XYZ file of C-alpha atoms in Angstrom:
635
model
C 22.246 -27.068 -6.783
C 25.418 -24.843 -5.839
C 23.013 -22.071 -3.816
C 23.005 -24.789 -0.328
C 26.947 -24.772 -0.752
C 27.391 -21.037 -0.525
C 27.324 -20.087 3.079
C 30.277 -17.286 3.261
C 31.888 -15.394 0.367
C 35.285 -17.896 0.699
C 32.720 -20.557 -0.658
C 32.483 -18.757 -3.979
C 36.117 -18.277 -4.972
C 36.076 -22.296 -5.961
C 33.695 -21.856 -8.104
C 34.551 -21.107 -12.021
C 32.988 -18.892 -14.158
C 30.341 -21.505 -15.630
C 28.923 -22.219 -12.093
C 28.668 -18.989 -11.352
C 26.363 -18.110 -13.947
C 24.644 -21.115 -12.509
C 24.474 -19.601 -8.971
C 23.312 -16.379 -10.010
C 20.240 -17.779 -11.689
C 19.487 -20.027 -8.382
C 19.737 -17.045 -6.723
C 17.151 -15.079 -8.394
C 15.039 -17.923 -8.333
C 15.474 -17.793 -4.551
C 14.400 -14.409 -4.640
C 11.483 -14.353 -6.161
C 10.047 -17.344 -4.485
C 10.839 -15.882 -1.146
C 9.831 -12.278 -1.955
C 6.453 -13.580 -3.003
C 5.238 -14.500 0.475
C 7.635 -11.843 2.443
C 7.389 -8.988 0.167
C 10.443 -6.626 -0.169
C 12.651 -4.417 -3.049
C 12.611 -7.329 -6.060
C 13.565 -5.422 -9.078
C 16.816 -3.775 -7.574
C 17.725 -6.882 -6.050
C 17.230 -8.891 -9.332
C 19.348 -6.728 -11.265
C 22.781 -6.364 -9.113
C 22.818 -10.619 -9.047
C 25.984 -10.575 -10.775
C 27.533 -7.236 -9.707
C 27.076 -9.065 -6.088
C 28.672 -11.876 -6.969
C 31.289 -10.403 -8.702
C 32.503 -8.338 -5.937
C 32.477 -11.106 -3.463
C 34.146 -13.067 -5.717
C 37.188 -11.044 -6.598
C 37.875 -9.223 -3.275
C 37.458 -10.080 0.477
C 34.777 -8.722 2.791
C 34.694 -7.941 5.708
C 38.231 -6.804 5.231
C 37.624 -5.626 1.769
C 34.766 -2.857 2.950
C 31.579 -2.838 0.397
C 29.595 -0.184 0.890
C 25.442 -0.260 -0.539
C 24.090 2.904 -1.095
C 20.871 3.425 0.215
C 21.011 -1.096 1.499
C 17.589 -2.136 -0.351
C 19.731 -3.705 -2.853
C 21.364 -5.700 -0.847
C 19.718 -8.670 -0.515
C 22.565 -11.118 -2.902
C 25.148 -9.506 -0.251
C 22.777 -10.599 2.211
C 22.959 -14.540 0.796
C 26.157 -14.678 0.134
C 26.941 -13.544 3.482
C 25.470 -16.706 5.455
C 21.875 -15.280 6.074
C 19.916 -17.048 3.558
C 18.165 -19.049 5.758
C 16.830 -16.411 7.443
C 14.737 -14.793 4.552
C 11.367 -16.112 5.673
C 11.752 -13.498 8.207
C 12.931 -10.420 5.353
C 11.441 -7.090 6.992
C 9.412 -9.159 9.913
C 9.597 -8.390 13.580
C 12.395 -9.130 14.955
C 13.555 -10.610 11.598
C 15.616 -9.909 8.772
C 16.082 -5.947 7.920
C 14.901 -5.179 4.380
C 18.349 -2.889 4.303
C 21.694 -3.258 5.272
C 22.276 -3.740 9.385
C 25.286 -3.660 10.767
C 23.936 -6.117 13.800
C 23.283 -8.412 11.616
C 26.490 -9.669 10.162
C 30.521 -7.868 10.489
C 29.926 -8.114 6.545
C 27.489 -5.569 7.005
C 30.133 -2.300 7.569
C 27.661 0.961 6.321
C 23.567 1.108 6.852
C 21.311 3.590 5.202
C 18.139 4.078 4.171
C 18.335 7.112 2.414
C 19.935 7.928 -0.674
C 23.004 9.169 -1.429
C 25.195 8.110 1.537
C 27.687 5.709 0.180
C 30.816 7.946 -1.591
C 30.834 9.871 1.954
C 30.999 6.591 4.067
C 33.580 5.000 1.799
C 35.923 8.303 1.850
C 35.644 8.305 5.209
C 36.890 4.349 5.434
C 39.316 5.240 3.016
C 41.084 7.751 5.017
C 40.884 5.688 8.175
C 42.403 3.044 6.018
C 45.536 5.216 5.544
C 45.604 6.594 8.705
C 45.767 3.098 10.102
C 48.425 1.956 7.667
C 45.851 -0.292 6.567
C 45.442 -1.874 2.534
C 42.179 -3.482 2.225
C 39.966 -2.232 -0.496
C 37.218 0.387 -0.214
C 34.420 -0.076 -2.581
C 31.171 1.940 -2.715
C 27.580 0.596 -5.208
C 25.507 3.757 -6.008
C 22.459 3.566 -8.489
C 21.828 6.371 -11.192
C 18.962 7.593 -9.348
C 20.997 8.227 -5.673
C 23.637 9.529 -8.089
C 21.133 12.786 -8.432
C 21.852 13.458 -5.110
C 23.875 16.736 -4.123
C 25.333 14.589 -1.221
C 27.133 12.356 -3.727
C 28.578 14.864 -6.023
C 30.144 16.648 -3.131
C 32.104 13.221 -2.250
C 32.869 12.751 -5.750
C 34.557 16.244 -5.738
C 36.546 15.620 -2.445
C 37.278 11.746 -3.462
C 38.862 13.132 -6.706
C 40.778 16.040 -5.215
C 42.272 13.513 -2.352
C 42.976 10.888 -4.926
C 42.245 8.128 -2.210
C 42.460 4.571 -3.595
C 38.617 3.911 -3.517
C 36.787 2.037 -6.557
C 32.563 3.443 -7.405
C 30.192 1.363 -8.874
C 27.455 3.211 -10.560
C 24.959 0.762 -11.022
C 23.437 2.223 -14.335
C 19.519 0.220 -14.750
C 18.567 3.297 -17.108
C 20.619 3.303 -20.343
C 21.746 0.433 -22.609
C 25.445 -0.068 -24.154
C 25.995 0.650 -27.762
C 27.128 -2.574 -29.002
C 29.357 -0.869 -31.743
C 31.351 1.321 -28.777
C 31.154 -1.479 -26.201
C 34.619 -2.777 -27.394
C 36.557 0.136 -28.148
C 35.097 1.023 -24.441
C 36.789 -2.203 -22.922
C 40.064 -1.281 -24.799
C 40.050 1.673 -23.220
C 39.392 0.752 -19.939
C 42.388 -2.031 -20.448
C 44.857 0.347 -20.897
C 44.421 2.938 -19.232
C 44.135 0.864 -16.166
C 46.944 -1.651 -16.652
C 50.145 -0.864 -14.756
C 52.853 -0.816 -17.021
C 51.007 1.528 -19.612
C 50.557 3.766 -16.296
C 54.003 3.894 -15.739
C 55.001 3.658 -19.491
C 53.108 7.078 -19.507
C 54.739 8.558 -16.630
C 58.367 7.715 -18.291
C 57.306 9.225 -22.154
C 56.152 12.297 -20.169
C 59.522 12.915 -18.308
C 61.756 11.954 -21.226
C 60.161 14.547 -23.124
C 60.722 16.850 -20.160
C 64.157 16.385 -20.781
C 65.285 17.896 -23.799
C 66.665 20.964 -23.959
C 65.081 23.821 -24.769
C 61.564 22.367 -26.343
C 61.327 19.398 -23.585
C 58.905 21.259 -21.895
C 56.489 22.494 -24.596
C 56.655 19.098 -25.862
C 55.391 17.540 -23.010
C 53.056 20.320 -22.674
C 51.940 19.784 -26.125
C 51.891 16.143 -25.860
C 49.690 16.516 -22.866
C 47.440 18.714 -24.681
C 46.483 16.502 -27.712
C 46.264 13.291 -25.028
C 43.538 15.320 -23.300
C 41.736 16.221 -26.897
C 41.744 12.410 -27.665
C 40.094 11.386 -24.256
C 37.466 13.936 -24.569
C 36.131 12.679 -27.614
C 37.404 9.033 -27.244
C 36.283 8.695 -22.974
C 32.615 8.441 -22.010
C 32.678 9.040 -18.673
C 34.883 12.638 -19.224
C 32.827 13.919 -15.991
C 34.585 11.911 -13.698
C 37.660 11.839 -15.329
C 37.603 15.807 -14.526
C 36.722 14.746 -11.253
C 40.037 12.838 -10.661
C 38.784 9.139 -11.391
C 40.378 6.613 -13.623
C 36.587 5.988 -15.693
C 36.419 2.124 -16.603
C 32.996 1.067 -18.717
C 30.036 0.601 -19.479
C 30.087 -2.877 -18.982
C 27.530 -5.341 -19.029
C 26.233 -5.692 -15.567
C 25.263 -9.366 -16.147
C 28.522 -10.609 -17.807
C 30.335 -12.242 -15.064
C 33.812 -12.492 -17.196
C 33.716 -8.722 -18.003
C 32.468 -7.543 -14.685
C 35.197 -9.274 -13.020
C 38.157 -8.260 -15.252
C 36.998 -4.913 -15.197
C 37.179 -4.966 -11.196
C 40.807 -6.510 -11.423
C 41.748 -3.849 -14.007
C 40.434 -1.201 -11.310
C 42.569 -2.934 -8.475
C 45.641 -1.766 -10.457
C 44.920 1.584 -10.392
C 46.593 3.664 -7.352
C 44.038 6.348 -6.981
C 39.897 7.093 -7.481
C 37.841 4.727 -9.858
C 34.628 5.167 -11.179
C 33.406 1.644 -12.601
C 30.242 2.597 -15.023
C 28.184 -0.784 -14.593
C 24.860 -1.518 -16.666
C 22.075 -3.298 -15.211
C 18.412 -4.292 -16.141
C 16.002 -3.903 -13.011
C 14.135 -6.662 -12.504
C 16.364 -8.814 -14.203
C 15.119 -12.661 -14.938
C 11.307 -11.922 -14.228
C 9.108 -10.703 -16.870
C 6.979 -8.848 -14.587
C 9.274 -6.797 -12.847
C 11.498 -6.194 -15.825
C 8.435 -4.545 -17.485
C 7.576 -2.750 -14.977
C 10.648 -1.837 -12.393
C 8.613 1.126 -10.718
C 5.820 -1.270 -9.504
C 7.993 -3.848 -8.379
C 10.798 -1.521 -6.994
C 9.027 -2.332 -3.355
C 6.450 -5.294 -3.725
C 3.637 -6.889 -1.348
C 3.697 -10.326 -1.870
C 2.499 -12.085 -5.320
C 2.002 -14.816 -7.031
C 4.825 -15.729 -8.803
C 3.619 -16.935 -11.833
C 0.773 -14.331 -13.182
C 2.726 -11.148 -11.031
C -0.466 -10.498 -9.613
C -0.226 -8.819 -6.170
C -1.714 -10.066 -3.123
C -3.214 -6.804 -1.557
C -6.270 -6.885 0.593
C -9.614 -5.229 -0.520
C -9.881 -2.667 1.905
C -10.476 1.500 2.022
C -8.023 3.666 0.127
C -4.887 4.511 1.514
C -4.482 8.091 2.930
C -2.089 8.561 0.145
C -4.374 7.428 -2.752
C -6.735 10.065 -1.077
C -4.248 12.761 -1.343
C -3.776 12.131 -4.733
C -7.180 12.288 -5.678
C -7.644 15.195 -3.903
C -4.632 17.029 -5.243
C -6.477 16.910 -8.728
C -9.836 17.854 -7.195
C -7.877 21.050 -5.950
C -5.330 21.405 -8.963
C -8.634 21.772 -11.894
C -9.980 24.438 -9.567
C -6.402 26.281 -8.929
C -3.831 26.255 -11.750
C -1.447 28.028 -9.475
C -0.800 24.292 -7.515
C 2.600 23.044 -8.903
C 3.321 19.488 -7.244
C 6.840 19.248 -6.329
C 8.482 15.355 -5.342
C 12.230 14.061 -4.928
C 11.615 10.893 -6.941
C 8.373 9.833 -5.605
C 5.868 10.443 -7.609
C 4.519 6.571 -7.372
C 4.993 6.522 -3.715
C 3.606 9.804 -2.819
C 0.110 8.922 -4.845
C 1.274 12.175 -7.602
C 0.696 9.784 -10.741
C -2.868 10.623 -11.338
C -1.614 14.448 -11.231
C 0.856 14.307 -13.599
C -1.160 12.548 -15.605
C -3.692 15.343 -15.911
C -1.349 18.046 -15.188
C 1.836 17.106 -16.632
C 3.786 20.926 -16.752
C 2.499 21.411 -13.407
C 3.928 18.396 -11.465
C 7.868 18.355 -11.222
C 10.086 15.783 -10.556
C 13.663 16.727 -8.883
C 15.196 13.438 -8.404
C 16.575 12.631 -5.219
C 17.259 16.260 -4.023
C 15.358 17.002 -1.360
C 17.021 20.442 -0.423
C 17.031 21.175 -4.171
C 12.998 20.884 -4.083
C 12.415 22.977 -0.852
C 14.380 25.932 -2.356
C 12.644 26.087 -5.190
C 8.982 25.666 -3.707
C 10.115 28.787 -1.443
C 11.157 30.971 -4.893
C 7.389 29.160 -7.032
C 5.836 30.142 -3.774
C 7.120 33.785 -3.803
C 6.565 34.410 -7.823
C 2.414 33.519 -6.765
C 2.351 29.612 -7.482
C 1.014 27.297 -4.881
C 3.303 24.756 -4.028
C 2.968 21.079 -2.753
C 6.301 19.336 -1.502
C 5.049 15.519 -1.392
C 7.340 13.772 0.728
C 8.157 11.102 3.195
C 8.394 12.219 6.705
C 11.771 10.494 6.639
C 13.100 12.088 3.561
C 11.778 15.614 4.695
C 14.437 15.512 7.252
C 17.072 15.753 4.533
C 15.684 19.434 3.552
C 15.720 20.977 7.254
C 17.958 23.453 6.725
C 16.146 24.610 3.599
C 12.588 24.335 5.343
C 14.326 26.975 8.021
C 16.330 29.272 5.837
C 14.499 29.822 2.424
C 10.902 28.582 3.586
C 10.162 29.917 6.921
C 12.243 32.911 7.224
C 10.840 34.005 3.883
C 6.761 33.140 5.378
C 7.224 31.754 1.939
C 3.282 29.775 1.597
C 4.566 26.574 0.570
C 2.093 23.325 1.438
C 3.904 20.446 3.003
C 1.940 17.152 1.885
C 4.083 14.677 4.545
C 3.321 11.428 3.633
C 4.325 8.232 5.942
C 4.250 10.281 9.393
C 4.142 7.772 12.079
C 5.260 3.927 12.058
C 5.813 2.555 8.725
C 6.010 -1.306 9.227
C 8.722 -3.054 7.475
C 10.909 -0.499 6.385
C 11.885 -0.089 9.741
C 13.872 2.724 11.816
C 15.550 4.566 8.741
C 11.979 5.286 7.704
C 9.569 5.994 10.690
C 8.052 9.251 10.056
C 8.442 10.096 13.856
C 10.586 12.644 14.422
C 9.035 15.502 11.744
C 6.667 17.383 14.597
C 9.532 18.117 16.316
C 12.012 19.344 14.136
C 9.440 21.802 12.243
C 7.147 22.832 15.269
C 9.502 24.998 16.610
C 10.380 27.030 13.717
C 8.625 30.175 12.895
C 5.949 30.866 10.998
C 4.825 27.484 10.300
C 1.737 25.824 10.728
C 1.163 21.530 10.912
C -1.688 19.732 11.143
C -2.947 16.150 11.077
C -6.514 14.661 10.202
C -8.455 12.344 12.213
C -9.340 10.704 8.772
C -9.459 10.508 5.118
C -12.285 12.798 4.871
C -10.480 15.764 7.630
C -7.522 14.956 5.245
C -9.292 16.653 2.119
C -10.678 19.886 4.004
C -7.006 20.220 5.684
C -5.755 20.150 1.806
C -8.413 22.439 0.888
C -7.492 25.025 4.353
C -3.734 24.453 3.007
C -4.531 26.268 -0.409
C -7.197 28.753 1.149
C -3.984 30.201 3.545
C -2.137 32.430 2.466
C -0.154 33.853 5.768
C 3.020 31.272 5.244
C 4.255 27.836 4.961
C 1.643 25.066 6.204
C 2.392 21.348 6.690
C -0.490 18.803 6.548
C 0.923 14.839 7.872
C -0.890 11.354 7.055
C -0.004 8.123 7.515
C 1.296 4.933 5.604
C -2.213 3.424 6.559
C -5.753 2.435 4.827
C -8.037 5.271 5.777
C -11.343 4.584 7.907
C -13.857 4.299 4.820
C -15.221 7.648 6.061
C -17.835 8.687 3.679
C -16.200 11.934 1.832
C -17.646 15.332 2.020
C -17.902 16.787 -1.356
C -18.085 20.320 -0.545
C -14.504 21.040 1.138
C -14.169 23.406 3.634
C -11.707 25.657 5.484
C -10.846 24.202 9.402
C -9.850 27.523 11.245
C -6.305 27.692 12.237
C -5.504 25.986 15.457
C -8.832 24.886 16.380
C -9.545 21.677 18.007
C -12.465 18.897 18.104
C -14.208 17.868 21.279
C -15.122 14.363 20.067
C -16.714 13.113 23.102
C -17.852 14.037 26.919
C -16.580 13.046 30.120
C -15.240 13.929 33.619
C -11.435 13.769 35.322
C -9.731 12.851 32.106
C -9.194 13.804 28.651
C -6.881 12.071 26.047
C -5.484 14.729 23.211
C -5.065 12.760 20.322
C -3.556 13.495 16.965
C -4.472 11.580 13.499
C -4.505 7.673 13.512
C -4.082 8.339 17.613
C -7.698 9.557 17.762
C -8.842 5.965 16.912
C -6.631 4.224 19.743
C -8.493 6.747 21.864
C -11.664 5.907 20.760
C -11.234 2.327 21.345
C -9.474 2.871 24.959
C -12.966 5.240 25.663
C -15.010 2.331 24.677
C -13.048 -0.166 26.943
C -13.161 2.135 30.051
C -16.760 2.924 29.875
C -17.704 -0.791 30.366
C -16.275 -0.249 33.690
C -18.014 2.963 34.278
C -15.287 5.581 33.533
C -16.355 8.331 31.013
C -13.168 10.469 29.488
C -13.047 12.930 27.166
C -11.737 12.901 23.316
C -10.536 15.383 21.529
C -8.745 15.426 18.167
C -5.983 17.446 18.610
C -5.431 18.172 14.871
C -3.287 21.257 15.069
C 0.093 20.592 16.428
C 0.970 24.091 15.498
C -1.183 26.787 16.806
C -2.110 24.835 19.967
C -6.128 25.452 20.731
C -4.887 27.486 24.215
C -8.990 28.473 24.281
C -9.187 24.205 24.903
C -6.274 23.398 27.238
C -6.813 26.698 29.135
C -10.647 25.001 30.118
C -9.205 21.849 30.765
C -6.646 22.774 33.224
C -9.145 25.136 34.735
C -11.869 22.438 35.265
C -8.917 19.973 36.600
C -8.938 17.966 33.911
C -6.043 15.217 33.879
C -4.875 15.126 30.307
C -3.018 12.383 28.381
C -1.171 13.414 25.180
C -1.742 10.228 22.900
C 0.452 10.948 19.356
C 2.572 8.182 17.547
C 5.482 10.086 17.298
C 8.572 11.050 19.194
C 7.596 12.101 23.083
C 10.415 14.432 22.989
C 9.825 17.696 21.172
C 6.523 16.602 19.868
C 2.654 17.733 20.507
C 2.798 16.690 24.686
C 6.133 19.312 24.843
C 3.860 21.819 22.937
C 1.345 21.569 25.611
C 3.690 21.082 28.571
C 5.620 24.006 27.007
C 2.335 26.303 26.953
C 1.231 25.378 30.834
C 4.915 26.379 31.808
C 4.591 29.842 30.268
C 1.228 30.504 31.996
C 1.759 29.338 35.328
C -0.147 26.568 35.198
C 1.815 24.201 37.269
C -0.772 22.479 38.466
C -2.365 20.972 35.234
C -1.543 17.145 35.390
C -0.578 16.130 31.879
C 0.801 12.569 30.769
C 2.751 12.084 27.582
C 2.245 8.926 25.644
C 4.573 8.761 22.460
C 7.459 7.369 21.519
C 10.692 7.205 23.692
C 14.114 7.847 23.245
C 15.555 5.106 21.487
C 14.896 4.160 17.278
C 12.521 1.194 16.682
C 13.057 -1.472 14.106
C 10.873 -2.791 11.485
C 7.903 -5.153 12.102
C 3.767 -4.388 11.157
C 2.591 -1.092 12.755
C 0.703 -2.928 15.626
C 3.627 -4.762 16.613
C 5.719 -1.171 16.558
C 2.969 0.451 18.773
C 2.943 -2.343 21.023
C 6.810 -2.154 21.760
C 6.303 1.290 22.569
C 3.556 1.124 24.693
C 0.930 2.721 22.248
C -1.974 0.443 22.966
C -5.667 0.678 23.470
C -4.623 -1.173 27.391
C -2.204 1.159 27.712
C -4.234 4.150 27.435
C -6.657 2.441 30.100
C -4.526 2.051 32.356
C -2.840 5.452 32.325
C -6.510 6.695 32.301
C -6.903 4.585 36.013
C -3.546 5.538 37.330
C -4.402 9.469 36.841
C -8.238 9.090 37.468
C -7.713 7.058 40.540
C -8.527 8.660 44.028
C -4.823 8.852 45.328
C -4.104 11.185 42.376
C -5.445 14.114 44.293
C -3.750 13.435 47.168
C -0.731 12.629 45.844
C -0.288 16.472 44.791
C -1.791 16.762 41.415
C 1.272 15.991 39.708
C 2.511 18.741 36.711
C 3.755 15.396 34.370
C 4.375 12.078 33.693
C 5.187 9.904 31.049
């Protein structure tokens, strides 16, 4: 076994070639024994084995910077890199990050969770390189699909016009080589990387220069049929336009080639793009066959590739989907609209039965918000399915071409709130305050699965502007579901239960915390109110004006950033109308980003807690509250 005897990157440079084709298959056996009890991204992982290796083995990090684009990939970097003993604890509490973190290890020099990042992060590295004098290598791994991004092609533009000494890896899992081209390919990419037929090139062109008279239309002319051969000779002509030396394909699972190709790129003084080939799921049937399912995986049983997932109630998601059809045979104005998520954000069954109406963008977030604002404004009905996290990446599009037009696109947000494992790049907890405060726009979040259908169904009844409806990455209740949907009017509230001194506004999984907090305190004779506060945006002024006028203490329970969020809403309201003596506590989540874990352990770092709620209950229900000054907030 050689896997025991790697513990840095140094370790594999005495290695030959042989062994290492021995490591990498001990390595993705190590993967897929420890990702079937952890869970985690399998397929990606599986299929950059040797690109991993490869790097490490032919350059030096941490000095050598290797960047990951989007870090879910990175799990070989993450071995090789003295942390393999550590993946019982992949995406845990307080364990192992499922992405690339740079607390973790100094080998660890960019971290990302979204797409698209990487040829920005190693420009910038670059230039600090050459500002510092410095020579170590930059190198930046980007996968076809973050290649969609708008993000990346505006690096590749400014990487090829600085001509910066950077090497990209496009880690190409969709295409196959063409055996017949693959070695008039590696030719190519031999010369026209080696030094001396760089230079030799250099001297032809200036020789030519100097003859009299015809030196320069000779060169000119020279130049001229060079560039007709290498458009219909060079596959990767894009780049090449670009400013990048273009080197591939190459087989992404060919050690030799893989690392000849990355010495050949060494030599060259400028911008490569290295055009790698890859099969997801490399080495395991069942991801191989199907990459999409196994992209992120619960755990499984290694040898069937069944999936270990508790019997429980549909997932909010799976109800949205479901839903979406419901709604989509009885309007054919809805178009679904997703940046690459159509799995993820339950739109499968859709496309299935609606196949022109569902669109795909790729990873282009800004790109989809646009155009829902222009299929809005031509009479379509469009839903932009998309992770709370991944929204954020549209914001100025949401503001400029949604919301200043009152343009009535439906935002189906998917993964508001804690998401578990994937951690702080992902928690959906920031999207009620970054959209509540622009105009026009109305947000809402249901109670439950069931208030989840007649909020989609109020979504495509309204017709006064853009209208966002949030869910979480949870199972839902097991609700019994209403078949005749219904309208909810527009900022209107639920009194859920009865009581006296305190009420606790909740919003969406929130309500049930409440619930559960109620049912603790009235063992001990307390009674407080409930009410889900669905609508972050209207408020229901007609409710919080009665509450502050019967002197009712009010706790703002949401799981989602305290700053900006639903308890600033109502705080903001009381301030405008001179009601300075309302009492009202916040309960959300503070200032700081929270790392991965389950939900419940999340929640309980942050102080969202069915004790917690009691005991801010008995802190602003107790008797000194009154005369302490009926206090306008705390938190």
């Amino acid at each position: 076994m050689l896997l025991p005897t790697i513990q840095q990157p140094e370790h594999l440079k005495t290695l030959s070639v042989e062994e290492l084709v021995e490591l990498a298959a001990e390595i993705r056996q190590f993967l897929i024994e420890k990702l079937s009890v952890t869970g985690g991204h399998l397929a990606s992982n599986l299929g950059v084995v040797e690109l991993t290796l490869a790097l490490h083995y032919c350059f030096d990090s941490p000095s050598d910077k290797m960047i990951f684009d989007v870090g879910h990939q990175a799990y070989v970097h993450k071995i090789l890199t003295g942390r393999k003993d550590q993946f019982d604890t992949l995406r845990k509490y307080k364990g192992l990050c499922g992405f690339v973190k740079r607390t973790e290890s100094e080998h660890d020099v960019w971290e990302a969770g979204h797409s698209s990042t990487s040829l920005s992060a190693a420009m910038g590295m670059a230039l600090a390189r050459d500002l510092k004098g410095g020579s170590n290598r930059v190198v930046a791994v980007i996968g076809d699909g973050a290649l969609t991004g708008g993000m990346a092609f505006e690096a590749l533009n400014h990487i090829g016009h600085e001509k910066k000494k950077l090497m990209v890896i496009l880690n190409d899992n969709e295409m196959s080589i063409a055996p017949n081209v693959g070695a008039m390919h590696n030719y190519l990419s031999k010369i026209r990387s080696d030094r001396h037929y760089l230079r030799a090139k250099d001297e032809v062109e200036s020789l030519l220069k100097r003859i009299p008279a015809i030196g320069d239309r000779l060169a000119k002319t020279a130049q001229n049929v060079k560039d007709s051969l290498k458009y219909m000779m060079v596959p990767g002509i894009l780049f090449e336009e670009l400013g990048f030396t273009y080197l591939g394909p190459v087989d992404g699972h060919d050690l030799g080639k893989l690392m000849d190709t990355l010495r050949q790129a060494d030599n060259v003084d400028g911008p490569v793009f290295i055009h790698v080939i890859t099969t997801k799921g490399k080495g395991y049937h069942p991801a191989e066959n199907d990459s999409h399912k196994w992209h992120g995986i619960s755990p499984y049983k290694i040898e069937s590739g069944q999936v270990l997932k508790s019997v429980g109630n549909p997932q909010y998601t799976d109800v949205f989907g479901a839903t979406l059809v419901e709604l989509g045979k009885q309007d054919d104005r809805i178009v679904a609209v997703t940046p690459a998520m159509p799995g993820g954000s339950g739109l499968i069954p859709f496309s299935k039965e609606f196949p022109d109406r569902m669109i795909d963008v790729g990873i282009a977030e800004q790109h989809a918000a646009t155009m829902c604002a222009a299929l809005a404004m031509e009479g379509m009905k469009p839903v932009f399915a998309v992770y709370s996290t991944f929204m954020q990446r549209a914001y100025d599009q949401i503001v400029h071409d949604i919301c200043r037009h009152n343009a009535n696109v439906m935002f189906a947000i998917d993964r508001a709130g804690f998401v578990g494992a994937d951690g702080e790049t992902h928690q959906g907890v920031y999207d009620i305050a970054f959209m509540r405060h622009i105009p026009n726009l109305v947000m809402m979040m249901p109670k439950d699965e069931n208030e989840l259908r007649h909020m989609m169904y109020t979504a495509l009844e309204y017709n006064d502007g853009p209208i966002a409806y949030r869910y979480p990455r949870l199972s839902g209740l097991g609700v019994s579901l209403d078949e005749e949907l219904r309208a909810i009017p527009i900022g209107s509230w639920e009194k859920l239960s009865s009581g006296e001194g305190c009420a606790i506004l909740a919003a969406g999984p929130m309500v049930q915390l409440a619930e559960t907090a109620a049912d603790m305190l009235k063992r001990e004779g307390v009674q407080v109110q409930i009410v889900n506060a669905r609508f972050m945006k209207p408020l229901d002024t007609g409710m919080l004006d009665q509450l502050a006028t019967s002197h009712t203490a009010m706790i703002v329970l949401e799981e989602a950033s305290q700053a900006g969020s639903l308890g600033s809403a109502v705080l903001e309201y009381f301030a405008e109308q001179g009601a300075y003596d309302a009492v009202v506590s916040l309960m959300g989540i503070e200032d700081r980003f929270i790392e991965h874990g389950s939900v419940e352990q999340q929640r309980a770092e942050v102080g969202l807690t069915a004790e917690a709620v009691c005991a801010r209950v008995r802190e602003l229900t107790a008797p000194a509250v009154g005369a302490r000054n009926k206090r306008s907030v705390s938190s």
